[in-house]
């Protein structure tokens, strides 16, 4: 499906949220230390999950470097440019150490992480052999699954229950068991499961009371990912959503998240084509270059590609991918430049490519006096290689959020928008998609938490 965006309906809605300005950086209390083990629970032990876990173990064993991870390699500038203070982020805020991470997961297939990683075909055999003892020890728990939500796959490792509430109870029991058997002092859940079919929120998603009634009655509008989210939040465990499904982007989950001080964030990892889109589109807007069309297409041959071959799952992904241009370009403010854009996104399942996706973009722009120009992008990327460091950062940052008195009770962690194609925001607030605004928001949040001055890039003080 393509969208033609019209300026009139595109004006961003005014935020319905109460806004309290944070002009000064004064955190109201200290961050609890990252003591003990951090348990990472992953529904969906496929290509992304196994590339992430194998990568963490490879890094722990000194076999590879955490390239692409802001928490491991990134720095944050503090104070004036003349002060020369740029610590590593992991030294600036108390993050869990890689050595303290322990893992579990759920999947509809019975493969352990070694087998699943071998099947995914992302990492080379030699590396996987070195990691085999560790990866083989992570075996999947039985999943909560509904074929109606993911039509292209089916598997044997699935829980049975009298109702969706019964299934939620079984997941809660899994979580408690893992907490005990792993000795983890803290947990996070990271959804790396397949993209579920497109649905819109209904009455059952509006409050905890309505949702629990829906669980007891096995309401068909409650998707499996929502049952994992409910179970996690009920156990006080933060939940990050790497797929475009609604999952935690619902009033019920916001209510639970706040009530149980378990942060939530999502949706849909921003990895290949959308990453590029959210880099290029802000550049056009910054230079007031117009845009008449953006055609994006992909070939992808992994299981994710197969799942997305189903129109229901593709629609969920499409919605997530289409939203970014409108919010970045603000056609309501710039109707002559962005009031009439033809934007189309396609994903084609093409098995020979496996996880090595190729994403093409044809971009039609126009400049001075309306003269047209074109840009072509051909990104030969590796989907899971781009996603794995995002998973690591989210795990560590969401855990940090739960140890910060200022963040743990606010629900949605908008400061983590940097990692998502379709960032969750407070109701009524439009999302920030520009990658560099997102990065500034993230780093300023860290500065704020530590009582450091926020960086505005004004810079006049250097010329006094
Ligand atoms: N790799 C990327 O660049 C990228 C970017 C954005 C989003 N994503 C999303 O991340 C998710 C994972 O991607 P992937 O490439 O690892 O896909 P994958 O198909 O390799 O893995 C997904 C796994 O989830 C399992 N699963 C499905 N439903 C489940 C359920 N209800 N409970 C437990 N397990 C379940 C499947 O059996 C499969 O093993 C997908 O939703 C994908 O759209 C990936």
Short mmCIF file of C-alpha atoms and ligand atoms in Angstrom, two decimals:
data_model
loop_
_atom_site.label_atom_id
_atom_site.label_comp_id
_atom_site.label_asym_id
_atom_site.label_seq_id
_atom_site.Cartn_x
_atom_site.Cartn_y
_atom_site.Cartn_z
CA UNK A 1 0.00 0.00 0.00
CA UNK A 2 1.24 3.47 -0.76
CA UNK A 3 0.34 6.64 1.04
CA UNK A 4 -0.09 10.05 -0.43
CA UNK A 5 0.23 12.49 2.37
CA UNK A 6 -1.92 15.59 2.28
CA UNK A 7 -0.86 18.64 4.18
CA UNK A 8 -4.20 19.44 5.77
CA UNK A 9 -4.62 16.21 7.67
CA UNK A 10 -0.94 15.92 8.44
CA UNK A 11 -0.56 18.69 10.98
CA UNK A 12 0.67 17.11 14.19
CA UNK A 13 -1.99 16.99 16.86
CA UNK A 14 -1.40 19.17 19.88
CA UNK A 15 -0.27 17.11 22.81
CA UNK A 16 -2.98 16.28 25.31
CA UNK A 17 -0.39 15.70 27.99
CA UNK A 18 0.44 17.93 30.87
CA UNK A 19 3.90 19.35 30.24
CA UNK A 20 6.25 20.17 33.08
CA UNK A 21 9.35 21.85 31.71
CA UNK A 22 12.71 20.39 32.75
CA UNK A 23 15.04 23.32 32.28
CA UNK A 24 17.52 22.38 34.90
CA UNK A 25 19.16 19.12 35.49
CA UNK A 26 18.40 18.14 39.04
CA UNK A 27 17.63 14.48 39.49
CA UNK A 28 15.58 13.92 42.59
CA UNK A 29 17.39 10.85 43.85
CA UNK A 30 20.17 8.41 43.23
CA UNK A 31 20.26 5.40 40.93
CA UNK A 32 20.37 2.02 42.65
CA UNK A 33 23.54 0.05 41.81
CA UNK A 34 23.47 -2.83 39.31
CA UNK A 35 24.17 -5.48 41.93
CA UNK A 36 23.84 -9.18 41.14
CA UNK A 37 22.76 -10.94 37.96
CA UNK A 38 20.38 -9.52 35.37
CA UNK A 39 18.06 -12.14 33.87
CA UNK A 40 17.13 -11.55 30.24
CA UNK A 41 13.92 -13.29 29.15
CA UNK A 42 13.26 -13.48 25.42
CA UNK A 43 9.99 -14.57 23.82
CA UNK A 44 11.11 -15.63 20.32
CA UNK A 45 14.48 -17.40 20.10
CA UNK A 46 15.07 -16.78 16.38
CA UNK A 47 17.70 -14.95 14.35
CA UNK A 48 17.82 -11.71 16.36
CA UNK A 49 17.70 -13.34 19.80
CA UNK A 50 20.40 -15.90 19.03
CA UNK A 51 22.67 -13.34 17.34
CA UNK A 52 22.34 -11.19 20.46
CA UNK A 53 22.99 -13.96 22.99
CA UNK A 54 25.80 -15.54 20.96
CA UNK A 55 27.32 -12.09 20.55
CA UNK A 56 27.26 -11.35 24.28
CA UNK A 57 28.97 -14.67 24.98
CA UNK A 58 31.55 -14.11 22.21
CA UNK A 59 32.35 -10.68 23.67
CA UNK A 60 32.59 -12.12 27.19
CA UNK A 61 35.05 -14.70 25.90
CA UNK A 62 37.11 -12.00 24.20
CA UNK A 63 36.35 -13.38 20.73
CA UNK A 64 34.68 -10.27 19.31
CA UNK A 65 33.89 -6.60 19.95
CA UNK A 66 30.47 -5.05 20.77
CA UNK A 67 30.34 -2.98 17.60
CA UNK A 68 27.13 -1.00 17.19
CA UNK A 69 26.37 -0.87 20.91
CA UNK A 70 26.05 2.57 22.46
CA UNK A 71 26.19 1.18 25.99
CA UNK A 72 29.47 -0.62 25.32
CA UNK A 73 31.33 1.69 22.94
CA UNK A 74 29.55 5.05 23.18
CA UNK A 75 30.68 8.11 25.11
CA UNK A 76 28.81 11.08 26.49
CA UNK A 77 30.24 14.58 26.50
CA UNK A 78 29.86 16.35 29.86
CA UNK A 79 30.16 20.07 30.51
CA UNK A 80 31.82 22.51 28.12
CA UNK A 81 33.71 21.47 24.97
CA UNK A 82 36.84 22.84 26.65
CA UNK A 83 36.56 20.50 29.66
CA UNK A 84 37.57 17.35 27.83
CA UNK A 85 35.15 15.16 29.82
CA UNK A 86 33.72 12.37 27.66
CA UNK A 87 33.41 9.19 29.69
CA UNK A 88 32.13 5.95 28.26
CA UNK A 89 28.40 5.65 28.88
CA UNK A 90 28.90 2.39 30.77
CA UNK A 91 31.28 4.19 33.13
CA UNK A 92 29.00 7.21 33.53
CA UNK A 93 25.80 5.38 34.56
CA UNK A 94 25.63 2.11 36.51
CA UNK A 95 24.75 -0.49 33.88
CA UNK A 96 24.72 -4.24 34.36
CA UNK A 97 27.98 -5.84 33.22
CA UNK A 98 27.92 -8.33 30.37
CA UNK A 99 29.31 -10.94 32.76
CA UNK A 100 26.19 -10.55 34.91
CA UNK A 101 23.70 -11.36 32.13
CA UNK A 102 21.84 -14.69 32.28
CA UNK A 103 19.32 -15.79 29.67
CA UNK A 104 16.14 -17.70 29.08
CA UNK A 105 13.55 -17.71 26.33
CA UNK A 106 10.35 -19.10 24.91
CA UNK A 107 9.77 -20.46 21.42
CA UNK A 108 7.29 -22.61 19.54
CA UNK A 109 10.22 -24.68 18.23
CA UNK A 110 12.23 -26.95 20.52
CA UNK A 111 15.69 -25.93 19.27
CA UNK A 112 18.16 -24.70 21.86
CA UNK A 113 20.07 -21.48 21.13
CA UNK A 114 22.92 -23.31 19.41
CA UNK A 115 20.54 -25.12 17.06
CA UNK A 116 18.41 -22.02 16.49
CA UNK A 117 21.50 -19.91 15.73
CA UNK A 118 22.77 -22.58 13.31
CA UNK A 119 19.42 -22.61 11.52
CA UNK A 120 19.26 -18.83 11.37
CA UNK A 121 22.57 -18.86 9.47
CA UNK A 122 23.66 -15.41 10.61
CA UNK A 123 26.89 -16.25 12.44
CA UNK A 124 29.59 -18.40 10.97
CA UNK A 125 29.92 -22.00 11.95
CA UNK A 126 33.38 -21.62 13.46
CA UNK A 127 32.23 -19.00 15.94
CA UNK A 128 29.13 -21.00 16.83
CA UNK A 129 31.23 -24.12 17.54
CA UNK A 130 33.29 -22.14 20.06
CA UNK A 131 30.10 -21.01 21.77
CA UNK A 132 28.31 -24.34 21.54
CA UNK A 133 28.43 -25.42 25.21
CA UNK A 134 26.98 -22.11 26.36
CA UNK A 135 24.38 -21.72 23.61
CA UNK A 136 23.18 -25.32 23.94
CA UNK A 137 22.39 -24.67 27.59
CA UNK A 138 19.72 -22.07 26.72
CA UNK A 139 16.64 -24.12 25.88
CA UNK A 140 13.21 -22.73 25.03
CA UNK A 141 10.31 -22.80 27.42
CA UNK A 142 6.95 -23.71 25.89
CA UNK A 143 5.46 -20.67 24.16
CA UNK A 144 2.09 -19.00 24.32
CA UNK A 145 1.16 -19.03 20.65
CA UNK A 146 -1.85 -18.48 18.42
CA UNK A 147 -1.53 -19.44 14.78
CA UNK A 148 -4.14 -16.82 13.86
CA UNK A 149 -1.65 -14.13 14.80
CA UNK A 150 1.35 -15.58 12.91
CA UNK A 151 -0.03 -17.50 9.94
CA UNK A 152 3.15 -18.65 8.23
CA UNK A 153 4.62 -20.75 11.05
CA UNK A 154 3.55 -23.42 13.51
CA UNK A 155 5.49 -25.44 16.04
CA UNK A 156 5.12 -28.10 18.71
CA UNK A 157 6.48 -26.34 21.80
CA UNK A 158 3.29 -24.58 22.83
CA UNK A 159 1.49 -24.27 26.19
CA UNK A 160 -2.06 -25.48 26.60
CA UNK A 161 -4.49 -23.78 28.94
CA UNK A 162 -8.16 -23.48 29.83
CA UNK A 163 -8.14 -19.76 29.09
CA UNK A 164 -5.75 -16.95 28.20
CA UNK A 165 -5.64 -16.12 31.92
CA UNK A 166 -4.46 -19.68 32.56
CA UNK A 167 -1.70 -19.17 29.95
CA UNK A 168 -0.70 -15.89 31.60
CA UNK A 169 -0.46 -17.71 34.95
CA UNK A 170 1.81 -20.31 33.34
CA UNK A 171 4.08 -17.57 32.01
CA UNK A 172 4.17 -15.95 35.43
CA UNK A 173 5.21 -19.30 36.90
CA UNK A 174 8.01 -19.52 34.27
CA UNK A 175 9.22 -16.06 35.27
CA UNK A 176 9.25 -16.91 38.98
CA UNK A 177 11.02 -20.18 38.26
CA UNK A 178 13.71 -18.43 36.20
CA UNK A 179 14.18 -15.76 38.85
CA UNK A 180 14.82 -18.51 41.39
CA UNK A 181 16.88 -20.97 39.32
CA UNK A 182 19.12 -18.31 37.75
CA UNK A 183 19.65 -16.38 40.98
CA UNK A 184 18.96 -13.15 39.08
CA UNK A 185 18.34 -10.11 41.25
CA UNK A 186 16.58 -8.28 38.40
CA UNK A 187 14.81 -9.32 35.20
CA UNK A 188 13.84 -7.78 31.86
CA UNK A 189 11.68 -9.18 29.04
CA UNK A 190 12.69 -8.44 25.46
CA UNK A 191 10.18 -9.44 22.73
CA UNK A 192 12.10 -10.89 19.77
CA UNK A 193 9.16 -12.98 18.54
CA UNK A 194 7.63 -12.91 15.08
CA UNK A 195 5.53 -9.97 13.94
CA UNK A 196 1.90 -10.61 14.75
CA UNK A 197 -1.06 -9.77 12.53
CA UNK A 198 -2.29 -6.20 12.47
CA UNK A 199 -5.00 -5.32 14.99
CA UNK A 200 -6.24 -2.09 16.49
CA UNK A 201 -6.88 -1.55 20.19
CA UNK A 202 -10.33 -2.54 21.44
CA UNK A 203 -12.28 -2.17 24.68
CA UNK A 204 -10.41 -5.12 26.19
CA UNK A 205 -7.15 -3.14 26.00
CA UNK A 206 -8.35 -0.02 27.77
CA UNK A 207 -7.80 -0.94 31.43
CA UNK A 208 -6.39 -3.68 33.62
CA UNK A 209 -9.90 -4.63 34.70
CA UNK A 210 -11.15 -4.99 31.11
CA UNK A 211 -8.01 -6.85 30.05
CA UNK A 212 -8.24 -9.37 32.89
CA UNK A 213 -11.88 -10.00 32.02
CA UNK A 214 -10.72 -10.52 28.41
CA UNK A 215 -8.04 -12.98 29.57
CA UNK A 216 -10.57 -14.99 31.55
CA UNK A 217 -12.91 -15.05 28.53
CA UNK A 218 -10.05 -15.71 26.06
CA UNK A 219 -10.94 -12.60 24.06
CA UNK A 220 -9.63 -13.13 20.53
CA UNK A 221 -8.27 -9.56 20.43
CA UNK A 222 -5.67 -10.46 23.06
CA UNK A 223 -2.56 -11.48 21.12
CA UNK A 224 0.11 -13.81 22.54
CA UNK A 225 2.66 -10.99 22.86
CA UNK A 226 0.18 -9.15 25.11
CA UNK A 227 -0.05 -12.18 27.38
CA UNK A 228 3.76 -12.17 27.80
CA UNK A 229 3.63 -8.43 28.47
CA UNK A 230 0.88 -8.80 31.06
CA UNK A 231 2.73 -11.67 32.80
CA UNK A 232 5.99 -9.69 32.91
CA UNK A 233 4.48 -6.47 34.16
CA UNK A 234 2.43 -8.34 36.79
CA UNK A 235 5.74 -9.80 38.00
CA UNK A 236 7.23 -6.29 38.07
CA UNK A 237 9.48 -7.01 35.09
CA UNK A 238 10.16 -4.29 32.46
CA UNK A 239 9.17 -5.12 28.87
CA UNK A 240 10.73 -3.90 25.61
CA UNK A 241 9.09 -4.69 22.28
CA UNK A 242 11.31 -5.27 19.24
CA UNK A 243 8.46 -6.01 16.82
CA UNK A 244 5.76 -3.68 15.50
CA UNK A 245 2.86 -5.45 17.29
CA UNK A 246 0.86 -3.33 19.75
CA UNK A 247 1.92 -5.50 22.73
CA UNK A 248 2.76 -2.85 25.35
CA UNK A 249 1.49 0.12 23.33
CA UNK A 250 -1.89 -0.06 25.04
CA UNK A 251 -3.58 1.76 27.94
CA UNK A 252 -3.76 -1.45 29.98
CA UNK A 253 0.01 -1.94 29.78
CA UNK A 254 0.74 1.68 30.64
CA UNK A 255 -1.48 1.33 33.71
CA UNK A 256 0.26 -1.88 34.78
CA UNK A 257 3.71 -0.51 34.05
CA UNK A 258 3.14 2.51 36.25
CA UNK A 259 1.43 0.57 38.97
CA UNK A 260 4.21 -2.01 39.23
CA UNK A 261 7.11 0.33 38.40
CA UNK A 262 8.15 -1.83 35.47
CA UNK A 263 9.22 0.37 32.50
CA UNK A 264 7.96 -0.31 28.98
CA UNK A 265 9.18 0.72 25.52
CA UNK A 266 8.78 -0.14 21.83
CA UNK A 267 8.02 -0.66 19.01
CA UNK A 268 10.01 -2.32 16.24
CA UNK A 269 13.81 -2.17 16.18
CA UNK A 270 15.09 0.59 13.92
CA UNK A 271 17.78 -1.26 11.99
CA UNK A 272 18.24 -1.02 8.19
CA UNK A 273 16.08 0.91 5.80
CA UNK A 274 14.21 2.95 8.42
CA UNK A 275 17.49 3.85 10.11
CA UNK A 276 18.62 5.36 6.80
CA UNK A 277 15.25 7.06 6.33
CA UNK A 278 15.48 8.76 9.70
CA UNK A 279 18.98 9.99 8.84
CA UNK A 280 18.21 11.27 5.33
CA UNK A 281 14.77 12.82 5.88
CA UNK A 282 16.00 15.20 8.63
CA UNK A 283 18.78 16.32 6.25
CA UNK A 284 16.22 17.23 3.56
CA UNK A 285 14.15 19.12 6.07
CA UNK A 286 17.19 20.89 7.50
CA UNK A 287 18.08 22.18 4.00
CA UNK A 288 14.45 22.79 2.99
CA UNK A 289 14.73 20.38 0.07
CA UNK A 290 11.34 19.17 -1.10
CA UNK A 291 10.27 15.54 -1.41
CA UNK A 292 7.83 14.20 -3.96
CA UNK A 293 8.28 10.46 -3.53
CA UNK A 294 10.07 7.75 -1.60
CA UNK A 295 9.90 4.21 -2.86
CA UNK A 296 11.41 1.59 -0.55
CA UNK A 297 11.63 -2.08 -1.32
CA UNK A 298 13.45 -5.01 0.28
CA UNK A 299 14.37 -8.60 -0.42
CA UNK A 300 14.75 -10.76 2.66
CA UNK A 301 15.01 -14.52 3.01
CA UNK A 302 14.97 -15.34 6.72
CA UNK A 303 12.06 -16.59 8.80
CA UNK A 304 11.10 -13.00 9.59
CA UNK A 305 10.79 -12.44 5.83
CA UNK A 306 8.62 -15.54 5.55
CA UNK A 307 6.33 -14.35 8.38
CA UNK A 308 6.08 -10.92 6.75
CA UNK A 309 4.95 -12.58 3.53
CA UNK A 310 1.56 -12.91 5.22
CA UNK A 311 -0.55 -9.79 4.54
CA UNK A 312 -1.66 -9.49 8.20
CA UNK A 313 1.89 -9.47 9.58
CA UNK A 314 3.09 -7.24 6.72
CA UNK A 315 0.39 -4.68 7.49
CA UNK A 316 1.72 -4.39 11.07
CA UNK A 317 5.25 -3.82 9.74
CA UNK A 318 4.06 -1.47 7.00
CA UNK A 319 2.26 0.82 9.44
CA UNK A 320 5.44 0.98 11.50
CA UNK A 321 7.64 1.79 8.48
CA UNK A 322 5.31 4.35 6.87
CA UNK A 323 4.88 6.60 9.89
CA UNK A 324 8.36 8.07 10.05
CA UNK A 325 8.35 10.50 7.10
CA UNK A 326 5.23 12.36 8.09
CA UNK A 327 6.48 13.02 11.60
CA UNK A 328 9.95 14.06 10.51
CA UNK A 329 8.93 16.25 7.58
CA UNK A 330 5.89 17.89 9.20
CA UNK A 331 3.87 18.52 6.01
CA UNK A 332 1.45 20.64 8.02
CA UNK A 333 4.25 23.17 8.61
CA UNK A 334 5.86 22.80 5.16
CA UNK A 335 3.02 22.13 2.71
CA UNK A 336 4.94 23.27 -0.43
CA UNK A 337 7.80 20.91 0.36
CA UNK A 338 6.14 17.88 1.89
CA UNK A 339 2.42 18.26 1.34
CA UNK A 340 2.14 15.69 -1.42
CA UNK A 341 4.55 12.80 -0.94
CA UNK A 342 4.13 9.39 -2.55
CA UNK A 343 5.55 6.92 -0.01
CA UNK A 344 5.57 3.21 -0.63
CA UNK A 345 7.20 0.33 1.29
CA UNK A 346 7.50 -3.26 0.08
CA UNK A 347 9.07 -6.34 1.64
CA UNK A 348 9.60 -9.33 -0.64
CA UNK A 349 10.35 -12.78 0.73
CA UNK A 350 13.31 -14.11 -1.28
CA UNK A 351 14.87 -17.18 0.40
CA UNK A 352 18.33 -17.19 -1.29
CA UNK A 353 19.34 -14.05 0.63
CA UNK A 354 18.69 -15.46 4.11
CA UNK A 355 19.30 -12.82 6.80
CA UNK A 356 21.32 -10.67 4.40
CA UNK A 357 18.63 -8.25 3.40
CA UNK A 358 18.95 -5.84 0.50
CA UNK A 359 16.99 -2.63 0.85
CA UNK A 360 16.61 -0.21 -2.04
CA UNK A 361 15.34 3.31 -1.79
CA UNK A 362 14.50 5.59 -4.67
CA UNK A 363 14.05 9.11 -3.41
CA UNK A 364 12.67 11.92 -5.56
CA UNK A 365 13.56 15.29 -4.14
CA UNK A 366 13.39 18.83 -5.53
CA UNK A 367 15.50 21.91 -4.93
CA UNK A 368 15.84 25.61 -5.85
CA UNK A 369 13.02 26.70 -8.20
CA UNK A 370 11.55 23.21 -8.02
CA UNK A 371 14.25 21.40 -10.05
CA UNK A 372 14.01 17.62 -9.47
CA UNK A 373 16.83 15.35 -8.30
CA UNK A 374 17.09 11.70 -7.32
CA UNK A 375 18.92 9.73 -4.68
CA UNK A 376 19.33 5.94 -4.78
CA UNK A 377 20.29 3.96 -1.71
CA UNK A 378 21.19 0.29 -1.90
CA UNK A 379 21.84 -1.05 1.59
CA UNK A 380 23.22 -4.59 1.58
CA UNK A 381 22.76 -5.11 5.25
CA UNK A 382 22.57 -7.96 7.74
CA UNK A 383 19.36 -7.70 9.65
CA UNK A 384 20.26 -9.47 12.86
CA UNK A 385 23.78 -8.02 12.96
CA UNK A 386 22.15 -4.58 13.05
CA UNK A 387 19.50 -5.64 15.58
CA UNK A 388 21.69 -7.46 18.15
CA UNK A 389 23.45 -4.38 19.62
CA UNK A 390 20.06 -2.67 19.88
CA UNK A 391 18.77 -5.60 21.94
CA UNK A 392 21.79 -5.36 24.23
CA UNK A 393 21.40 -1.61 24.75
CA UNK A 394 17.68 -1.90 25.40
CA UNK A 395 18.17 -4.66 27.96
CA UNK A 396 20.76 -2.60 29.83
CA UNK A 397 18.92 0.72 29.61
CA UNK A 398 15.53 -0.67 30.58
CA UNK A 399 17.14 -2.28 33.61
CA UNK A 400 18.79 1.06 34.40
CA UNK A 401 15.39 2.77 34.13
CA UNK A 402 13.95 0.42 36.71
CA UNK A 403 16.74 1.38 39.12
CA UNK A 404 16.10 5.13 38.66
CA UNK A 405 13.49 6.59 41.01
CA UNK A 406 12.64 9.17 38.35
CA UNK A 407 12.05 6.70 35.52
CA UNK A 408 10.72 3.51 37.01
CA UNK A 409 7.18 4.73 37.63
CA UNK A 410 6.59 6.78 34.46
CA UNK A 411 5.70 3.86 32.19
CA UNK A 412 6.86 4.61 28.63
CA UNK A 413 10.59 5.30 28.28
CA UNK A 414 10.47 7.76 25.42
CA UNK A 415 14.19 8.47 25.82
CA UNK A 416 14.77 5.06 24.20
CA UNK A 417 13.01 6.15 20.94
CA UNK A 418 16.48 6.07 19.37
CA UNK A 419 16.12 2.31 18.99
CA UNK A 420 12.63 2.10 17.49
CA UNK A 421 10.93 2.57 14.13
CA UNK A 422 7.66 3.45 15.78
CA UNK A 423 8.50 4.93 19.18
CA UNK A 424 5.91 4.82 21.93
CA UNK A 425 5.02 8.15 23.48
CA UNK A 426 2.64 9.55 26.07
CA UNK A 427 -0.95 9.55 24.73
CA UNK A 428 -1.50 12.50 22.39
CA UNK A 429 2.18 13.23 21.84
CA UNK A 430 3.67 12.73 18.37
CA UNK A 431 6.87 10.66 18.30
CA UNK A 432 10.33 12.03 17.54
CA UNK A 433 11.78 10.05 14.61
CA UNK A 434 14.87 12.09 13.76
CA UNK A 435 17.78 9.86 14.78
CA UNK A 436 19.91 12.76 16.00
CA UNK A 437 17.16 14.32 18.09
CA UNK A 438 16.58 10.86 19.54
CA UNK A 439 20.26 10.49 20.40
CA UNK A 440 20.35 13.91 22.03
CA UNK A 441 17.23 13.00 24.03
CA UNK A 442 18.89 9.78 25.18
CA UNK A 443 22.17 11.39 26.19
CA UNK A 444 20.46 14.34 27.87
CA UNK A 445 18.38 11.87 29.88
CA UNK A 446 21.58 10.24 31.12
CA UNK A 447 23.09 13.65 31.94
CA UNK A 448 19.90 14.62 33.74
CA UNK A 449 19.87 11.42 35.80
CA UNK A 450 23.40 12.15 36.95
CA UNK A 451 22.80 15.85 37.68
CA UNK A 452 25.04 17.02 34.81
CA UNK A 453 24.21 20.09 32.74
CA UNK A 454 22.01 19.36 29.70
CA UNK A 455 23.73 20.09 26.40
CA UNK A 456 21.78 22.48 24.17
CA UNK A 457 24.59 23.17 21.64
CA UNK A 458 23.95 26.92 22.01
CA UNK A 459 27.66 27.55 22.41
CA UNK A 460 27.58 31.36 22.80
CA UNK A 461 29.54 31.10 26.04
CA UNK A 462 32.69 30.29 24.04
CA UNK A 463 32.53 33.78 22.45
CA UNK A 464 31.92 35.93 25.54
N1 LIG B 1 16.34 -8.06 12.42
C1 LIG B 1 15.90 -6.87 12.27
O1 LIG B 1 16.58 -6.04 11.72
C2 LIG B 1 14.58 -6.49 12.85
C3 LIG B 1 14.23 -5.15 12.82
C4 LIG B 1 13.01 -4.75 13.35
C5 LIG B 1 12.17 -5.68 13.91
N2 LIG B 1 12.51 -6.99 13.90
C6 LIG B 1 11.53 -7.93 14.47
O2 LIG B 1 12.15 -8.74 15.45
C7 LIG B 1 11.44 -9.96 15.49
C8 LIG B 1 12.45 -11.10 15.43
O3 LIG B 1 13.10 -11.11 14.18
P1 LIG B 1 13.93 -12.40 13.74
O4 LIG B 1 14.62 -12.05 12.49
O5 LIG B 1 14.67 -12.92 14.89
O6 LIG B 1 12.75 -13.41 13.38
P2 LIG B 1 12.78 -15.01 13.50
O7 LIG B 1 11.63 -15.49 12.68
O8 LIG B 1 14.12 -15.55 13.21
O9 LIG B 1 12.51 -15.27 15.05
C9 LIG B 1 11.27 -15.08 15.65
C10 LIG B 1 11.03 -16.26 16.56
O10 LIG B 1 9.84 -16.02 17.31
C11 LIG B 1 9.21 -17.26 17.50
N3 LIG B 1 7.84 -16.97 17.92
C12 LIG B 1 6.80 -16.53 17.18
N4 LIG B 1 5.72 -16.35 17.96
C13 LIG B 1 6.08 -16.68 19.22
C14 LIG B 1 5.42 -16.69 20.46
N5 LIG B 1 4.16 -16.32 20.54
N6 LIG B 1 6.12 -17.06 21.56
C15 LIG B 1 7.42 -17.43 21.47
N7 LIG B 1 8.11 -17.46 20.31
C16 LIG B 1 7.44 -17.06 19.21
C17 LIG B 1 9.37 -17.97 16.16
O11 LIG B 1 9.19 -19.34 16.29
C18 LIG B 1 10.81 -17.59 15.82
O12 LIG B 1 11.74 -18.54 16.28
C19 LIG B 1 10.45 -9.96 14.32
O13 LIG B 1 9.18 -9.58 14.78
C20 LIG B 1 11.00 -8.89 13.44
O14 LIG B 1 10.02 -8.28 12.62
C21 LIG B 1 13.70 -7.42 13.39
#
